Amino acid sequence: VEDESRLADLIRKGLTEEGHAVDIAGEAEEGAHMIRMATYDAIVLDRMLPDYDGAELCSNLRRQGVRTPILMLTARDAVADRVGGLDAGADDYLVKPFSFPELLARIRALARRPVDVLGTELTAGNIRLDPATRRVWRGDEEIQLPNKEFRILELLMRNTGRVMTRDMIANYVWD
């Protein structure tokens, strides 16, 4: 959730090159709607958004039971700002300007959180999928999947019992 479109596009490009699917929202309300409609592995959240403070969005998400890891990415660098963001429910806080390798490392660190906290490993029948390590198994045999096929399988496994439209799949995998 980032209102500076140029920065949002750079983050999307970098994360996509690393194999991540990325959705972008320019306002807190739009981000909240997207988070209600889809399952995310992590949320990168700006603190200063045009409609309301990212810390307020973070706090609202936590009250609604959203356990997705949140990395607050903001220019607000005072100790009180960092403490406020973390106390609002953010799992990590990174100040702009930032190093992209550091952003990636922090996202990887959030993805390593215990399964019981994030519920990262997905199962369906004899298929297991671990989004944090991007690995899939059928029984005891590991299966190598290209990125798009992995994302489709992940989406379907995260939404078991729900109808997924072509647009939903396309937005998750190719957007």
PDB file of C-alpha atoms in Angstrom:
ATOM      1  CA  VAL A   1       0.000   0.000   0.000  1.00  0.00           C
ATOM      2  CA  GLU A   2       1.990   2.933  -1.352  1.00  0.00           C
ATOM      3  CA  ASP A   3       0.660   6.223  -2.732  1.00  0.00           C
ATOM      4  CA  GLU A   4       3.840   7.268  -4.581  1.00  0.00           C
ATOM      5  CA  SER A   5       3.209   5.500  -7.907  1.00  0.00           C
ATOM      6  CA  ARG A   6       6.838   5.643  -9.055  1.00  0.00           C
ATOM      7  CA  LEU A   7       8.087   3.990  -5.864  1.00  0.00           C
ATOM      8  CA  ALA A   8       5.233   1.470  -5.939  1.00  0.00           C
ATOM      9  CA  ASP A   9       6.156   0.510  -9.508  1.00  0.00           C
ATOM     10  CA  LEU A  10       9.842   0.097  -8.563  1.00  0.00           C
ATOM     11  CA  ILE A  11       8.921  -2.126  -5.617  1.00  0.00           C
ATOM     12  CA  ARG A  12       6.547  -4.154  -7.796  1.00  0.00           C
ATOM     13  CA  LYS A  13       9.224  -4.599 -10.471  1.00  0.00           C
ATOM     14  CA  GLY A  14      11.880  -5.683  -7.973  1.00  0.00           C
ATOM     15  CA  LEU A  15       9.618  -8.098  -6.107  1.00  0.00           C
ATOM     16  CA  THR A  16       8.258  -9.545  -9.365  1.00  0.00           C
ATOM     17  CA  GLU A  17      11.814 -10.170 -10.577  1.00  0.00           C
ATOM     18  CA  GLU A  18      12.357 -12.130  -7.343  1.00  0.00           C
ATOM     19  CA  GLY A  19       9.356 -14.348  -8.154  1.00  0.00           C
ATOM     20  CA  HIS A  20       6.689 -12.622  -6.073  1.00  0.00           C
ATOM     21  CA  ALA A  21       3.218 -11.666  -7.256  1.00  0.00           C
ATOM     22  CA  VAL A  22       2.460  -8.079  -6.254  1.00  0.00           C
ATOM     23  CA  ASP A  23      -0.754  -6.074  -5.927  1.00  0.00           C
ATOM     24  CA  ILE A  24      -0.562  -2.315  -5.383  1.00  0.00           C
ATOM     25  CA  ALA A  25      -3.018  -0.021  -3.650  1.00  0.00           C
ATOM     26  CA  GLY A  26      -2.525   3.749  -3.591  1.00  0.00           C
ATOM     27  CA  GLU A  27      -4.747   4.466  -0.592  1.00  0.00           C
ATOM     28  CA  ALA A  28      -5.454   2.826   2.758  1.00  0.00           C
ATOM     29  CA  GLU A  29      -9.118   2.126   1.952  1.00  0.00           C
ATOM     30  CA  GLU A  30      -8.198   0.460  -1.350  1.00  0.00           C
ATOM     31  CA  GLY A  31      -5.547  -1.601   0.437  1.00  0.00           C
ATOM     32  CA  ALA A  32      -8.023  -2.672   3.130  1.00  0.00           C
ATOM     33  CA  HIS A  33     -10.463  -3.800   0.433  1.00  0.00           C
ATOM     34  CA  MET A  34      -7.782  -5.814  -1.380  1.00  0.00           C
ATOM     35  CA  ILE A  35      -6.663  -7.461   1.860  1.00  0.00           C
ATOM     36  CA  ARG A  36     -10.270  -8.513   2.587  1.00  0.00           C
ATOM     37  CA  MET A  37     -10.608  -9.993  -0.928  1.00  0.00           C
ATOM     38  CA  ALA A  38      -7.343 -11.978  -1.200  1.00  0.00           C
ATOM     39  CA  THR A  39      -4.765 -13.790   0.891  1.00  0.00           C
ATOM     40  CA  TYR A  40      -1.281 -12.279   0.995  1.00  0.00           C
ATOM     41  CA  ASP A  41       2.029 -13.626   2.270  1.00  0.00           C
ATOM     42  CA  ALA A  42       3.141 -10.158   3.383  1.00  0.00           C
ATOM     43  CA  ILE A  43       1.951  -6.557   3.295  1.00  0.00           C
ATOM     44  CA  VAL A  44       4.294  -3.629   2.651  1.00  0.00           C
ATOM     45  CA  LEU A  45       2.536  -0.574   4.054  1.00  0.00           C
ATOM     46  CA  ASP A  46       3.383   3.118   3.756  1.00  0.00           C
ATOM     47  CA  ARG A  47       2.738   5.186   6.869  1.00  0.00           C
ATOM     48  CA  MET A  48       1.691   8.432   5.147  1.00  0.00           C
ATOM     49  CA  LEU A  49      -1.271   7.692   2.884  1.00  0.00           C
ATOM     50  CA  PRO A  50      -3.663  10.245   1.381  1.00  0.00           C
ATOM     51  CA  ASP A  51      -6.841   8.970   3.048  1.00  0.00           C
ATOM     52  CA  TYR A  52      -5.494   7.998   6.477  1.00  0.00           C
ATOM     53  CA  ASP A  53      -2.394   6.956   8.394  1.00  0.00           C
ATOM     54  CA  GLY A  54      -0.946   3.535   7.551  1.00  0.00           C
ATOM     55  CA  ALA A  55      -0.572   2.835  11.285  1.00  0.00           C
ATOM     56  CA  GLU A  56      -4.349   3.224  11.595  1.00  0.00           C
ATOM     57  CA  LEU A  57      -4.855   0.744   8.738  1.00  0.00           C
ATOM     58  CA  CYS A  58      -2.403  -1.648  10.397  1.00  0.00           C
ATOM     59  CA  SER A  59      -4.234  -1.389  13.713  1.00  0.00           C
ATOM     60  CA  ASN A  60      -7.617  -1.952  12.002  1.00  0.00           C
ATOM     61  CA  LEU A  61      -6.301  -5.037  10.199  1.00  0.00           C
ATOM     62  CA  ARG A  62      -5.016  -6.525  13.445  1.00  0.00           C
ATOM     63  CA  ARG A  63      -8.375  -5.875  15.186  1.00  0.00           C
ATOM     64  CA  GLN A  64     -10.081  -7.679  12.276  1.00  0.00           C
ATOM     65  CA  GLY A  65      -7.867 -10.721  12.874  1.00  0.00           C
ATOM     66  CA  VAL A  66      -5.519 -10.300   9.885  1.00  0.00           C
ATOM     67  CA  ARG A  67      -2.315 -12.149  10.829  1.00  0.00           C
ATOM     68  CA  THR A  68      -0.427 -11.459   7.590  1.00  0.00           C
ATOM     69  CA  PRO A  69       3.032 -10.034   8.343  1.00  0.00           C
ATOM     70  CA  ILE A  70       3.154  -6.265   7.843  1.00  0.00           C
ATOM     71  CA  LEU A  71       6.307  -4.345   7.006  1.00  0.00           C
ATOM     72  CA  MET A  72       5.809  -0.610   7.439  1.00  0.00           C
ATOM     73  CA  LEU A  73       7.853   1.287   4.818  1.00  0.00           C
ATOM     74  CA  THR A  74       7.900   5.026   5.451  1.00  0.00           C
ATOM     75  CA  ALA A  75       9.870   8.255   5.516  1.00  0.00           C
ATOM     76  CA  ARG A  76       8.793   8.845   9.131  1.00  0.00           C
ATOM     77  CA  ASP A  77      11.981   7.978  10.978  1.00  0.00           C
ATOM     78  CA  ALA A  78      11.584   9.390  14.487  1.00  0.00           C
ATOM     79  CA  VAL A  79      11.749   6.863  17.306  1.00  0.00           C
ATOM     80  CA  ALA A  80       8.169   7.740  18.295  1.00  0.00           C
ATOM     81  CA  ASP A  81       7.019   7.002  14.720  1.00  0.00           C
ATOM     82  CA  ARG A  82       8.772   3.619  14.662  1.00  0.00           C
ATOM     83  CA  VAL A  83       7.395   2.709  18.082  1.00  0.00           C
ATOM     84  CA  GLY A  84       3.913   3.833  17.008  1.00  0.00           C
ATOM     85  CA  GLY A  85       4.037   1.713  13.842  1.00  0.00           C
ATOM     86  CA  LEU A  86       5.206  -1.378  15.682  1.00  0.00           C
ATOM     87  CA  ASP A  87       2.679  -0.842  18.480  1.00  0.00           C
ATOM     88  CA  ALA A  88      -0.059  -0.519  15.829  1.00  0.00           C
ATOM     89  CA  GLY A  89       0.714  -4.104  14.820  1.00  0.00           C
ATOM     90  CA  ALA A  90       3.480  -3.883  12.216  1.00  0.00           C
ATOM     91  CA  ASP A  91       5.954  -6.769  12.335  1.00  0.00           C
ATOM     92  CA  ASP A  92       8.821  -4.669  10.985  1.00  0.00           C
ATOM     93  CA  TYR A  93       9.565  -1.027  10.159  1.00  0.00           C
ATOM     94  CA  LEU A  94      11.882   0.176   7.375  1.00  0.00           C
ATOM     95  CA  VAL A  95      12.697   3.835   6.782  1.00  0.00           C
ATOM     96  CA  LYS A  96      12.870   5.446   3.319  1.00  0.00           C
ATOM     97  CA  PRO A  97      15.199   5.792   1.531  1.00  0.00           C
ATOM     98  CA  PHE A  98      15.987   2.103   1.807  1.00  0.00           C
ATOM     99  CA  SER A  99      18.180  -0.506   0.194  1.00  0.00           C
ATOM    100  CA  PHE A 100      16.196  -2.926  -1.978  1.00  0.00           C
ATOM    101  CA  PRO A 101      18.286  -5.944  -0.868  1.00  0.00           C
ATOM    102  CA  GLU A 102      17.403  -5.025   2.727  1.00  0.00           C
ATOM    103  CA  LEU A 103      13.688  -4.855   1.859  1.00  0.00           C
ATOM    104  CA  LEU A 104      13.950  -8.328   0.287  1.00  0.00           C
ATOM    105  CA  ALA A 105      15.807  -9.685   3.319  1.00  0.00           C
ATOM    106  CA  ARG A 106      13.160  -8.310   5.679  1.00  0.00           C
ATOM    107  CA  ILE A 107      10.367  -9.859   3.597  1.00  0.00           C
ATOM    108  CA  ARG A 108      12.224 -13.203   3.648  1.00  0.00           C
ATOM    109  CA  ALA A 109      12.607 -12.895   7.424  1.00  0.00           C
ATOM    110  CA  LEU A 110       8.864 -12.303   7.811  1.00  0.00           C
ATOM    111  CA  ALA A 111       8.183 -15.342   5.620  1.00  0.00           C
ATOM    112  CA  ARG A 112      10.312 -17.495   7.956  1.00  0.00           C
ATOM    113  CA  ARG A 113       7.971 -16.898  10.878  1.00  0.00           C
ATOM    114  CA  PRO A 114       6.691 -20.134  12.454  1.00  0.00           C
ATOM    115  CA  VAL A 115       3.918 -21.942  10.575  1.00  0.00           C
ATOM    116  CA  ASP A 116       1.590 -21.784  13.584  1.00  0.00           C
ATOM    117  CA  VAL A 117       1.868 -17.985  13.533  1.00  0.00           C
ATOM    118  CA  LEU A 118       1.405 -17.469   9.794  1.00  0.00           C
ATOM    119  CA  GLY A 119      -0.067 -20.774   8.677  1.00  0.00           C
ATOM    120  CA  THR A 120       2.287 -20.816   5.707  1.00  0.00           C
ATOM    121  CA  GLU A 121       2.295 -24.506   4.730  1.00  0.00           C
ATOM    122  CA  LEU A 122      -0.785 -25.434   2.715  1.00  0.00           C
ATOM    123  CA  THR A 123      -2.115 -28.947   2.149  1.00  0.00           C
ATOM    124  CA  ALA A 124      -4.744 -30.469  -0.125  1.00  0.00           C
ATOM    125  CA  GLY A 125      -4.943 -34.257  -0.348  1.00  0.00           C
ATOM    126  CA  ASN A 126      -1.361 -35.467  -0.726  1.00  0.00           C
ATOM    127  CA  ILE A 127      -0.121 -32.089  -2.047  1.00  0.00           C
ATOM    128  CA  ARG A 128       1.877 -29.801   0.282  1.00  0.00           C
ATOM    129  CA  LEU A 129       2.941 -26.270  -0.635  1.00  0.00           C
ATOM    130  CA  ASP A 130       5.229 -23.980   1.357  1.00  0.00           C
ATOM    131  CA  PRO A 131       4.952 -20.382   0.087  1.00  0.00           C
ATOM    132  CA  ALA A 132       7.880 -19.225   2.246  1.00  0.00           C
ATOM    133  CA  THR A 133      10.345 -21.581   0.538  1.00  0.00           C
ATOM    134  CA  ARG A 134       8.396 -21.828  -2.756  1.00  0.00           C
ATOM    135  CA  ARG A 135       8.452 -25.650  -2.616  1.00  0.00           C
ATOM    136  CA  VAL A 136       5.748 -28.211  -3.500  1.00  0.00           C
ATOM    137  CA  TRP A 137       5.481 -31.926  -2.700  1.00  0.00           C
ATOM    138  CA  ARG A 138       3.170 -34.690  -3.905  1.00  0.00           C
ATOM    139  CA  GLY A 139       3.473 -37.261  -1.144  1.00  0.00           C
ATOM    140  CA  ASP A 140       7.200 -37.456  -0.394  1.00  0.00           C
ATOM    141  CA  GLU A 141       8.261 -36.355  -3.893  1.00  0.00           C
ATOM    142  CA  GLU A 142       9.211 -32.715  -4.393  1.00  0.00           C
ATOM    143  CA  ILE A 143       7.765 -31.174  -7.559  1.00  0.00           C
ATOM    144  CA  GLN A 144       9.501 -28.316  -9.394  1.00  0.00           C
ATOM    145  CA  LEU A 145       6.964 -25.810 -10.725  1.00  0.00           C
ATOM    146  CA  PRO A 146       7.566 -22.687 -12.814  1.00  0.00           C
ATOM    147  CA  ASN A 147       6.575 -19.454 -11.060  1.00  0.00           C
ATOM    148  CA  LYS A 148       3.159 -19.035 -12.731  1.00  0.00           C
ATOM    149  CA  GLU A 149       2.097 -22.618 -12.088  1.00  0.00           C
ATOM    150  CA  PHE A 150       3.263 -22.295  -8.491  1.00  0.00           C
ATOM    151  CA  ARG A 151       1.184 -19.112  -8.025  1.00  0.00           C
ATOM    152  CA  ILE A 152      -1.936 -20.758  -9.545  1.00  0.00           C
ATOM    153  CA  LEU A 153      -1.582 -23.781  -7.256  1.00  0.00           C
ATOM    154  CA  GLU A 154      -0.990 -21.526  -4.251  1.00  0.00           C
ATOM    155  CA  LEU A 155      -4.070 -19.441  -5.045  1.00  0.00           C
ATOM    156  CA  LEU A 156      -6.267 -22.521  -5.422  1.00  0.00           C
ATOM    157  CA  MET A 157      -4.938 -24.088  -2.224  1.00  0.00           C
ATOM    158  CA  ARG A 158      -5.481 -20.866  -0.257  1.00  0.00           C
ATOM    159  CA  ASN A 159      -9.061 -20.699  -1.505  1.00  0.00           C
ATOM    160  CA  THR A 160     -10.214 -24.308  -1.162  1.00  0.00           C
ATOM    161  CA  GLY A 161     -13.973 -24.553  -1.581  1.00  0.00           C
ATOM    162  CA  ARG A 162     -14.260 -21.091  -3.149  1.00  0.00           C
ATOM    163  CA  VAL A 163     -14.959 -20.411  -6.799  1.00  0.00           C
ATOM    164  CA  MET A 164     -12.081 -18.570  -8.451  1.00  0.00           C
ATOM    165  CA  THR A 165     -12.922 -16.642 -11.616  1.00  0.00           C
ATOM    166  CA  ARG A 166     -10.552 -16.294 -14.541  1.00  0.00           C
ATOM    167  CA  ASP A 167     -10.078 -12.617 -13.593  1.00  0.00           C
ATOM    168  CA  MET A 168      -9.198 -13.514  -9.986  1.00  0.00           C
ATOM    169  CA  ILE A 169      -6.609 -16.027 -11.172  1.00  0.00           C
ATOM    170  CA  ALA A 170      -5.193 -13.624 -13.767  1.00  0.00           C
ATOM    171  CA  ASN A 171      -4.931 -10.786 -11.238  1.00  0.00           C
ATOM    172  CA  TYR A 172      -3.169 -13.009  -8.710  1.00  0.00           C
ATOM    173  CA  VAL A 173      -0.752 -14.632 -11.132  1.00  0.00           C
ATOM    174  CA  TRP A 174      -0.081 -12.064 -13.861  1.00  0.00           C
ATOM    175  CA  ASP A 175      -0.952  -8.662 -12.373  1.00  0.00           C
TER     176      ASP A 175
END
